[in-house]
Amino acid sequence: MRVSFLVPVYNTDPAILALCVNSVLKAANDYHEVILVDDATDRDDTKAFLQRCKDADLDNLQILHNRENAGVSFSLNAAATSASGEFLSPVDHDDVVVSQGFHQMLRSLRYHAAPWAYSDEIQVDAKGFLIQRLYKPDYSPQLLRSLMYINHLQIFSKTIFEKLGGYREGFEGSQDYDLALRMCEISEPLHVEEIAYHWRILEQTQSRVGEQLDLHAIDHALLAVQEHFHRLDRVAEVSPVMFKRHAHSAPEPIGVYRTRLVPTRPYSVSIIIPCRLGTTKVIDGVRLVLLNHCLQALKRSIGNTEDVSPKGSSIEVVLVLNHDDNLDEAREALTRYELDGVAIADQPGFDFSRKCNLGAQVSQGEVLVFLNDDTDIQTIGWVDEVISILQEDDVACVGGMMQNVDRSVQSCGDNVGRDSAVHYAPQRSAGGIGDPMHRYLADHETTSISGAFLCCRKPVYLDLDGFSEAFPNSFQDVDFCLRARAKGMRCITAPSIRLLHFESATRDAQVDAQTLNALRSYHGPSLAGKDCYAFWRYQPIYFSILSYNGLKFRAYLYAKKIVNIVRRFEKLLTQKPRCWRGVLKKSEYRVS
């Protein structure tokens, strides 16, 4: 297995280019091929370095020259045409390849006989100092449609590359994104959990100036996503997600895209609310009747059912009461808030799963929405979004972002693994990006969806035999989603759908040991390992300060602060660009 590294070069700072080229040559190890493409550079010191590369007379180093500045797509295609390796790996001219990570990727490609792989990476600044680590999920198609998270380092089959016609000119700034979307239509990439790349964030590149993305790159990315759906014979609305980087700044594109498939026909929706009449809770100093508040918010968020897109869709509400609740009172509540629906009573003895299943049995909708009565839906038009995301047959269920009363994030998907399941909330503020994968902005796959707001198609619900009554009070949502994933289906969180959740106001939220042990017993392999979407990498760790682990963690935080202070001084004293943590030593340079 031979890899050809493709490195387009244009007016690169020779100090940075030297780091890039020598890191790639180190990874190539005299066996793999390195192809530099000079895209009509007019900077003298860059030309001088390219001449030194030529004078080095290395057997595995090629240097090509474009007659005129033709752009990155043309340059990469020229390099690929000249490549002799069975696999190709594009590298930006200002970045660094980590040899150890690259060889681990090769090992994984061989073992899995995969045609395409991508690695984790870190972002560094112009001097080579760490900005952040990017730990990526395993292949996440919904996230890829929302964000080019695959990025670097990629290694893919030259056969697939040529079959697709290579990079397309006219997508400069997003040419990698366009290629990834086309490749994922015929091949699923393998994720290798290894840092194999250092992505240098400069003040100005082809795709960004400072923090702001280039508008041409945004337009090209939008076009790439739109054409992706067109090739799949699906009609989709694609729009950039706007984000305020600072409190007083204007919203701007951030490289995240919202994709919504356009339904081909109307759908009927049943919103199933297990509840107990008369339950109250003090919220912001006001005592609320939870069901009434939930229905009022529901009415506000869906508006008139006649306005639901596409025209002709219908919405019903199914209230599932305790056995001793007054049905007439529940029906009167539906009438008061002008909601169509029915009220039914459960049998004696609390079983949340049974209540959900009972509501599903009497529902008429093609789409089922399981909604807690202690919620307040904030997003107007969320029904449209749910119907849109459920258009694909392999989507099992859809959830949203759950927020606490103070608007802090309670859950944006679930972190399932390591023998437990917890809500995923890497940042408290819902106004941030969440994590480096932008999961507070981008639709993404998750291992599990919170049962407080879980939407699915009725055929999927029936195929999974509903919620298991082996989990009467908790984890029925996790069990449902794990069974769906075992059948090859996806669970998707759409953070644009936001709800307040007054956590377990009706019942005690505590999980007994028996229930947790049952979940571990039934889903051992799924729970034993790490979450495949890398949530655990970003999940905050909380320890009691009085515990042994808490004291150790506190000591770690203090040590980290000291290290950061030392690095600030080191950065001030550093004049030239360098490689982070000695990935490349001066003695390992092949071209100086």
XYZ file of C-alpha atoms in Angstrom:
592
model
C 0.000 0.000 0.000
C 1.625 3.184 -1.216
C 0.302 6.672 -0.471
C 0.904 9.789 -2.556
C 0.784 13.030 -0.550
C -0.630 15.928 -2.594
C 0.648 19.362 -1.495
C -0.411 22.463 -3.478
C 1.905 25.435 -2.851
C 1.280 29.126 -3.443
C 3.307 31.963 -1.895
C 3.786 30.046 1.354
C 6.085 31.391 4.071
C 9.181 29.187 3.554
C 9.587 28.622 7.304
C 6.071 27.167 7.454
C 6.464 25.317 4.151
C 9.682 23.717 5.433
C 7.801 22.320 8.432
C 5.063 21.000 6.171
C 7.308 19.376 3.562
C 9.710 17.836 6.069
C 6.879 16.448 8.209
C 5.390 14.803 5.112
C 8.783 13.446 4.061
C 9.257 12.016 7.546
C 5.873 10.280 7.330
C 6.664 9.080 3.790
C 9.792 7.386 5.137
C 11.457 7.023 1.692
C 8.630 4.738 0.543
C 5.505 6.843 0.137
C 5.401 9.595 -2.457
C 5.314 13.376 -1.933
C 4.121 15.621 -4.775
C 4.436 19.408 -4.484
C 2.535 21.548 -6.992
C 3.777 25.107 -7.436
C 0.670 27.072 -8.413
C 2.633 29.857 -10.157
C 4.200 31.199 -6.966
C 5.606 34.712 -7.355
C 7.222 34.985 -3.916
C 11.015 34.733 -4.241
C 11.776 32.999 -0.924
C 9.089 30.381 -1.635
C 10.612 29.763 -5.071
C 14.029 29.417 -3.433
C 12.741 26.767 -1.039
C 11.110 24.823 -3.890
C 14.442 24.916 -5.703
C 16.142 23.460 -2.613
C 13.531 20.691 -2.640
C 14.478 19.954 -6.241
C 18.207 20.085 -5.443
C 17.723 17.566 -2.606
C 17.197 14.973 -5.381
C 14.940 12.713 -3.306
C 13.520 9.740 -5.222
C 10.068 10.029 -3.618
C 9.697 13.815 -4.003
C 8.146 15.302 -7.157
C 7.746 19.001 -7.910
C 5.225 20.124 -10.525
C 4.742 23.667 -11.827
C 1.560 25.303 -13.108
C 2.092 27.808 -15.918
C -0.366 30.184 -14.277
C -2.195 30.438 -10.977
C -4.973 27.892 -11.571
C -6.327 27.328 -8.061
C -6.176 24.586 -5.479
C -8.550 22.145 -7.224
C -6.543 22.228 -10.458
C -3.285 21.791 -8.523
C -4.558 18.830 -6.512
C -5.872 17.151 -9.661
C -2.523 17.677 -11.379
C -0.754 16.062 -8.425
C -3.208 13.142 -8.405
C -2.680 12.573 -12.135
C 1.057 12.325 -11.557
C 0.712 10.115 -8.453
C 1.908 6.509 -8.514
C 0.392 5.476 -5.160
C -2.817 3.457 -4.807
C -3.962 5.938 -2.159
C -3.972 9.730 -2.075
C -3.641 12.098 0.884
C -4.093 15.873 0.388
C -2.094 18.139 2.710
C -2.391 21.925 3.010
C 0.893 23.779 2.420
C 0.929 25.333 5.916
C 0.055 22.243 7.972
C 1.987 19.362 9.529
C 1.542 15.595 9.208
C 2.231 13.494 12.313
C 4.217 10.447 11.223
C 3.034 8.163 14.034
C -0.612 8.992 13.383
C -0.206 8.513 9.636
C 1.248 5.028 10.070
C -1.538 4.105 12.482
C -4.005 5.130 9.762
C -2.229 2.844 7.292
C -2.471 -0.022 9.744
C -6.217 0.555 10.157
C -6.758 0.805 6.397
C -4.999 -2.527 5.909
C -6.811 -4.253 8.748
C -10.293 -3.111 7.702
C -9.572 -3.204 3.946
C -11.128 0.266 3.850
C -10.948 2.586 0.827
C -11.101 5.811 2.839
C -10.069 6.928 6.327
C -9.793 10.125 8.351
C -8.031 10.938 11.608
C -8.360 13.271 14.563
C -6.292 16.449 14.492
C -5.238 19.473 16.506
C -5.440 23.140 15.608
C -2.315 25.229 16.139
C -1.650 28.946 15.715
C 0.814 30.574 13.315
C 3.734 29.792 15.649
C 2.659 26.182 16.111
C 1.174 26.423 19.629
C -1.912 24.407 20.509
C -5.330 26.041 20.058
C -7.575 23.002 20.538
C -7.815 19.276 19.919
C -10.422 18.036 17.448
C -11.643 14.597 18.476
C -14.053 13.482 15.799
C -16.968 11.053 15.818
C -17.124 7.893 13.780
C -18.820 8.428 10.437
C -21.778 10.733 11.114
C -23.645 11.473 7.848
C -26.017 14.056 9.327
C -23.107 15.941 10.886
C -21.187 15.805 7.596
C -24.122 17.429 5.805
C -24.053 20.134 8.466
C -20.297 20.617 8.836
C -17.091 19.496 7.124
C -15.892 17.736 10.258
C -13.752 15.100 8.480
C -11.126 17.623 7.332
C -7.600 16.255 7.880
C -5.860 13.874 7.616
C -7.649 11.949 4.914
C -6.334 8.977 2.960
C -8.521 7.665 0.156
C -8.316 5.279 -2.760
C -7.081 6.753 -6.030
C -9.592 4.505 -7.802
C -12.531 6.181 -6.031
C -11.009 9.603 -6.608
C -10.700 8.984 -10.348
C -14.157 7.415 -10.542
C -15.634 10.642 -9.156
C -13.593 12.856 -11.458
C -11.352 14.288 -8.737
C -11.719 17.760 -7.278
C -14.178 20.011 -9.073
C -13.000 23.440 -10.100
C -15.356 26.172 -8.968
C -15.511 24.834 -5.387
C -12.283 26.476 -4.187
C -12.275 26.956 -0.426
C -14.716 24.041 -0.041
C -13.234 21.585 -2.546
C -12.486 19.053 0.220
C -16.082 19.269 1.474
C -17.472 18.731 -2.025
C -15.244 15.695 -2.563
C -16.126 14.205 0.844
C -19.861 14.514 0.123
C -19.412 12.800 -3.237
C -17.247 10.040 -1.781
C -19.652 9.291 1.080
C -22.325 8.493 -1.521
C -20.357 5.427 -2.627
C -18.119 4.614 0.343
C -18.292 4.999 4.125
C -15.130 6.474 5.666
C -13.248 4.810 8.505
C -12.455 6.945 11.541
C -9.018 6.355 13.064
C -8.782 7.679 16.632
C -5.286 9.045 16.292
C -3.868 12.571 16.024
C -2.304 12.517 12.554
C -2.448 16.182 11.580
C -1.696 19.680 12.853
C -3.984 22.228 11.215
C -2.347 25.656 11.294
C -4.864 28.508 11.697
C -3.391 31.568 10.009
C -4.807 35.087 9.956
C -5.670 34.777 6.270
C -6.196 31.702 4.092
C -8.193 30.887 0.990
C -11.284 30.056 3.060
C -11.075 32.620 5.896
C -9.803 36.014 7.010
C -9.252 36.023 10.769
C -12.308 34.403 12.364
C -14.581 35.177 9.429
C -15.141 32.628 6.680
C -14.730 33.756 3.093
C -18.156 34.271 1.512
C -17.067 32.448 -1.650
C -16.157 29.402 0.466
C -19.601 29.580 2.121
C -21.332 29.764 -1.272
C -19.286 26.847 -2.600
C -20.084 24.752 0.491
C -23.809 25.490 0.129
C -23.648 24.447 -3.516
C -21.782 21.251 -2.588
C -24.474 20.249 -0.062
C -27.319 21.133 -2.443
C -25.780 19.063 -5.225
C -25.235 16.195 -2.776
C -28.989 15.981 -2.190
C -29.668 16.424 -5.910
C -27.505 13.370 -6.654
C -29.518 11.442 -4.054
C -32.673 12.527 -5.914
C -33.904 14.447 -2.868
C -35.189 18.011 -2.687
C -33.655 19.857 0.263
C -33.515 23.378 1.604
C -29.961 24.266 2.652
C -29.051 27.428 4.544
C -26.025 28.628 6.531
C -26.408 28.740 10.317
C -25.742 32.274 11.557
C -23.762 32.693 14.777
C -22.829 35.635 17.005
C -19.174 35.181 17.939
C -19.345 37.983 20.494
C -22.160 39.578 22.464
C -22.174 42.772 20.404
C -21.218 41.326 17.012
C -23.590 40.718 14.113
C -24.569 37.129 13.249
C -22.348 35.633 10.565
C -21.858 32.274 8.792
C -19.647 29.906 10.749
C -19.332 26.971 8.346
C -22.379 25.090 9.673
C -25.340 24.368 7.401
C -28.945 23.446 8.143
C -30.389 20.922 5.720
C -34.091 20.128 5.581
C -35.571 17.602 3.164
C -38.818 18.810 1.598
C -41.640 16.297 2.286
C -43.390 14.985 -0.800
C -46.802 14.808 0.877
C -48.675 15.846 4.033
C -48.121 13.885 7.266
C -50.302 13.306 10.294
C -48.613 13.856 13.663
C -49.604 12.521 17.084
C -48.127 14.251 20.135
C -48.307 11.822 23.063
C -48.076 13.393 26.522
C -47.959 11.057 29.556
C -49.139 13.200 32.455
C -50.778 13.524 35.851
C -53.426 16.190 36.245
C -52.863 18.931 38.797
C -49.081 18.609 39.049
C -47.556 22.017 39.784
C -44.074 23.457 40.075
C -42.668 26.872 40.949
C -40.800 28.257 37.916
C -39.139 31.681 38.194
C -41.238 32.425 41.271
C -44.531 31.482 39.602
C -46.425 28.291 40.415
C -47.403 26.628 37.150
C -49.810 23.799 36.413
C -47.438 21.762 34.275
C -49.882 20.241 31.803
C -51.594 23.572 31.150
C -48.244 25.281 30.655
C -47.087 22.490 28.327
C -50.260 22.692 26.203
C -50.063 26.484 26.024
C -46.446 26.316 24.800
C -47.385 23.540 22.388
C -50.191 25.621 20.877
C -47.859 28.596 20.530
C -45.139 26.538 18.832
C -47.343 24.810 16.255
C -49.764 27.671 15.569
C -52.807 26.656 13.578
C -52.636 23.066 12.389
C -53.818 24.266 8.976
C -50.577 26.240 8.649
C -48.313 23.239 9.163
C -46.160 22.641 6.087
C -46.836 20.856 3.815
C -50.468 21.909 3.595
C -52.888 19.260 4.722
C -50.772 17.871 7.572
C -52.715 17.310 10.772
C -51.781 17.292 14.447
C -53.498 15.515 17.308
C -52.614 15.507 20.997
C -52.989 12.308 23.025
C -53.053 12.827 26.804
C -52.327 9.666 28.787
C -53.506 10.253 32.366
C -53.114 8.380 35.608
C -55.943 5.922 36.251
C -57.581 8.165 38.880
C -57.414 11.434 36.873
C -60.537 13.155 35.543
C -60.838 12.586 31.778
C -63.346 15.411 31.339
C -60.905 17.867 32.900
C -58.197 16.771 30.447
C -60.552 17.107 27.472
C -61.512 20.588 28.677
C -57.803 21.540 28.718
C -57.444 20.449 25.092
C -60.499 22.500 24.134
C -59.236 25.537 26.051
C -55.997 25.597 24.053
C -57.760 24.758 20.775
C -55.914 21.485 20.306
C -57.431 18.466 18.581
C -56.948 15.227 20.449
C -58.080 12.651 22.961
C -57.537 11.862 26.629
C -57.223 8.313 27.943
C -56.461 6.808 31.342
C -53.718 4.353 32.243
C -54.248 1.369 34.540
C -53.206 1.569 38.220
C -49.491 1.590 39.043
C -46.979 3.948 37.471
C -45.151 2.757 34.350
C -43.913 5.508 32.036
C -43.170 3.078 29.204
C -46.666 1.613 29.427
C -48.160 5.101 29.278
C -46.194 5.921 26.131
C -47.182 2.631 24.516
C -50.842 3.151 25.396
C -50.765 6.587 23.788
C -49.148 5.158 20.654
C -51.827 2.448 20.404
C -54.683 4.951 20.176
C -52.806 7.515 18.073
C -53.730 8.109 14.449
C -50.542 9.846 13.315
C -47.810 8.588 11.013
C -45.293 10.519 13.118
C -45.257 10.014 16.895
C -43.918 12.687 19.237
C -43.407 11.588 22.854
C -43.407 14.725 24.993
C -43.124 15.151 28.764
C -45.702 17.350 30.456
C -42.869 19.199 32.248
C -41.598 20.774 29.020
C -42.015 24.118 27.289
C -41.294 24.016 23.538
C -39.554 27.233 22.496
C -39.104 26.701 18.748
C -41.847 27.856 16.407
C -42.422 25.474 13.487
C -40.590 22.522 15.034
C -43.106 20.071 13.534
C -41.833 20.924 10.042
C -38.262 20.223 11.115
C -39.139 16.864 12.661
C -41.070 15.723 9.582
C -38.188 16.828 7.362
C -35.489 14.947 9.279
C -37.631 11.795 9.458
C -37.892 11.652 5.647
C -34.939 9.262 5.398
C -35.772 5.611 6.026
C -32.722 4.944 8.203
C -33.552 7.696 10.715
C -35.123 6.092 13.778
C -35.836 9.134 15.907
C -35.240 12.854 16.322
C -34.674 14.944 19.439
C -33.817 18.531 20.271
C -31.803 20.585 22.732
C -33.204 20.419 26.257
C -32.594 23.477 28.431
C -32.973 24.175 32.135
C -35.173 26.957 33.491
C -32.198 29.360 33.447
C -31.714 28.533 29.715
C -28.494 26.624 30.363
C -28.095 23.402 28.383
C -29.414 20.259 30.008
C -28.964 17.867 27.093
C -27.994 17.950 23.420
C -28.069 14.214 22.848
C -26.975 11.480 25.230
C -23.470 10.244 26.012
C -23.882 6.475 26.149
C -20.925 4.252 26.994
C -18.563 3.162 29.739
C -21.441 1.331 31.443
C -23.690 4.362 31.769
C -25.763 6.961 29.928
C -25.746 10.669 30.736
C -27.046 13.830 29.102
C -24.510 15.508 26.822
C -23.882 19.152 27.718
C -20.247 20.181 27.079
C -21.023 23.882 27.690
C -23.622 25.451 29.965
C -24.422 28.326 27.618
C -26.809 27.520 24.774
C -25.394 30.520 22.908
C -22.050 28.828 22.203
C -21.017 26.199 19.688
C -21.000 23.432 22.305
C -17.850 21.584 21.315
C -15.339 21.707 18.439
C -17.838 19.721 16.340
C -20.332 22.618 16.761
C -22.996 20.313 18.172
C -25.056 23.188 19.630
C -25.501 24.435 16.056
C -25.236 21.387 13.787
C -27.643 18.480 13.388
C -25.788 15.352 14.443
C -26.110 11.666 15.158
C -26.216 10.649 18.795
C -26.377 7.285 20.513
C -29.607 8.096 22.324
C -32.407 10.684 22.402
C -34.054 11.920 25.606
C -37.551 10.504 26.072
C -38.722 13.929 27.240
C -38.913 14.829 23.533
C -38.530 11.879 21.182
C -40.016 11.831 17.678
C -40.220 8.818 15.372
C -42.248 7.380 12.526
C -44.945 4.972 13.661
C -43.665 2.072 11.497
C -40.281 2.368 13.225
C -41.953 2.422 16.634
C -43.946 -0.722 15.764
C -40.909 -2.475 14.297
C -39.087 -1.923 17.609
C -42.129 -3.081 19.631
C -42.351 0.299 21.329
C -40.842 1.110 24.703
C -39.848 -1.856 26.833
C -41.852 -2.091 30.044
C -38.775 -3.668 31.622
C -37.796 -0.017 32.135
C -40.867 1.528 33.808
C -39.317 4.754 35.135
C -36.002 5.439 33.393
C -33.697 4.383 30.558
C -36.612 3.326 28.343
C -35.453 5.983 25.867
C -31.854 4.708 25.912
C -33.050 1.123 25.458
C -35.322 2.159 22.553
C -32.500 4.006 20.778
C -29.930 1.254 21.315
C -32.342 -1.295 19.822
C -32.864 1.026 16.846
C -29.112 1.433 16.368
C -28.664 -2.334 16.542
C -30.865 -2.458 13.425
C -28.599 0.004 11.626
C -30.770 3.064 12.206
C -29.706 6.571 13.220
C -30.804 8.816 16.087
C -30.475 12.530 15.340
C -30.378 15.586 17.569
C -31.497 18.851 15.947
C -30.264 21.646 18.264
C -32.381 24.188 16.381
C -35.388 22.603 18.158
C -35.199 23.892 21.735
C -37.288 23.050 24.785
C -37.251 23.983 28.440
C -37.390 20.860 30.586
C -38.347 21.153 34.250
C -36.533 17.888 34.949
C -38.712 15.173 36.511
C -41.205 17.472 38.179
C -43.788 14.688 38.186
C -41.651 11.756 39.355
C -38.424 11.168 41.292
C -35.542 11.233 38.784
C -33.352 8.822 40.744
C -32.241 5.655 38.961
C -32.164 2.512 41.057
C -29.275 0.063 40.795
C -31.516 -2.697 39.432
C -32.588 -0.604 36.440
C -29.012 0.365 35.631
C -27.858 -3.250 35.948
C -30.685 -4.355 33.647
C -29.585 -1.860 31.004
C -26.002 -3.085 31.303
C -27.166 -6.673 31.029
C -29.318 -6.168 27.921
C -26.907 -3.838 26.111
C -23.523 -4.935 27.413
C -21.452 -4.478 24.214
C -23.078 -1.104 23.434
C -22.466 0.235 26.932
C -19.057 -1.227 27.709
C -17.039 0.771 25.193
C -16.698 4.461 24.470
C -19.453 6.388 22.740
C -18.737 6.159 19.002
C -19.552 9.854 18.524
C -16.721 10.979 20.849
C -19.053 12.772 23.275
C -16.950 11.482 26.166
C -13.991 13.526 24.892
C -15.812 16.794 25.601
C -18.114 15.878 28.498
C -17.219 17.924 31.606
C -16.065 15.924 34.610
C -17.628 16.624 37.993
C -16.228 15.295 41.272
C -17.016 16.158 44.850
C -14.103 18.291 46.055
C -13.986 16.238 49.254
C -13.508 12.926 47.416
C -10.133 11.400 46.523
C -10.872 11.732 42.793
C -12.021 15.300 43.373
C -8.733 16.232 45.022
C -6.768 14.567 42.212
C -8.807 16.393 39.587
C -8.330 19.717 41.385
C -4.560 19.110 41.448
C -4.682 18.350 37.715
C -6.476 21.648 37.021
C -3.894 23.638 38.996
C -1.047 21.870 37.166
C -2.736 22.642 33.849
C -2.942 26.339 34.753
C 0.775 26.404 35.544
C 1.585 24.686 32.229
C -0.550 27.223 30.349
C 1.269 30.128 32.021
C 4.639 28.615 31.067
C 3.432 28.178 27.474
C 2.367 31.820 27.259
C 5.907 32.897 28.150
C 7.344 30.321 25.747
C 5.096 31.661 22.982
C 6.268 35.232 23.619
C 9.889 34.101 23.279
C 9.258 32.046 20.121
C 10.014 33.927 16.912
C 9.810 31.282 14.174
C 7.032 28.771 13.433
C 7.591 25.377 14.987
C 5.979 21.967 15.322
C 3.852 21.265 18.370
C 5.456 18.923 20.917
C 8.460 17.957 18.840
C 6.579 16.155 16.072
C 9.488 17.078 13.799
C 13.056 17.601 15.009
C 15.585 19.738 13.174
C 17.768 16.652 12.716
C 14.920 14.993 10.788
C 14.770 17.665 8.074
C 15.374 16.337 4.558
C 15.160 19.806 2.998
C 16.466 22.808 4.952
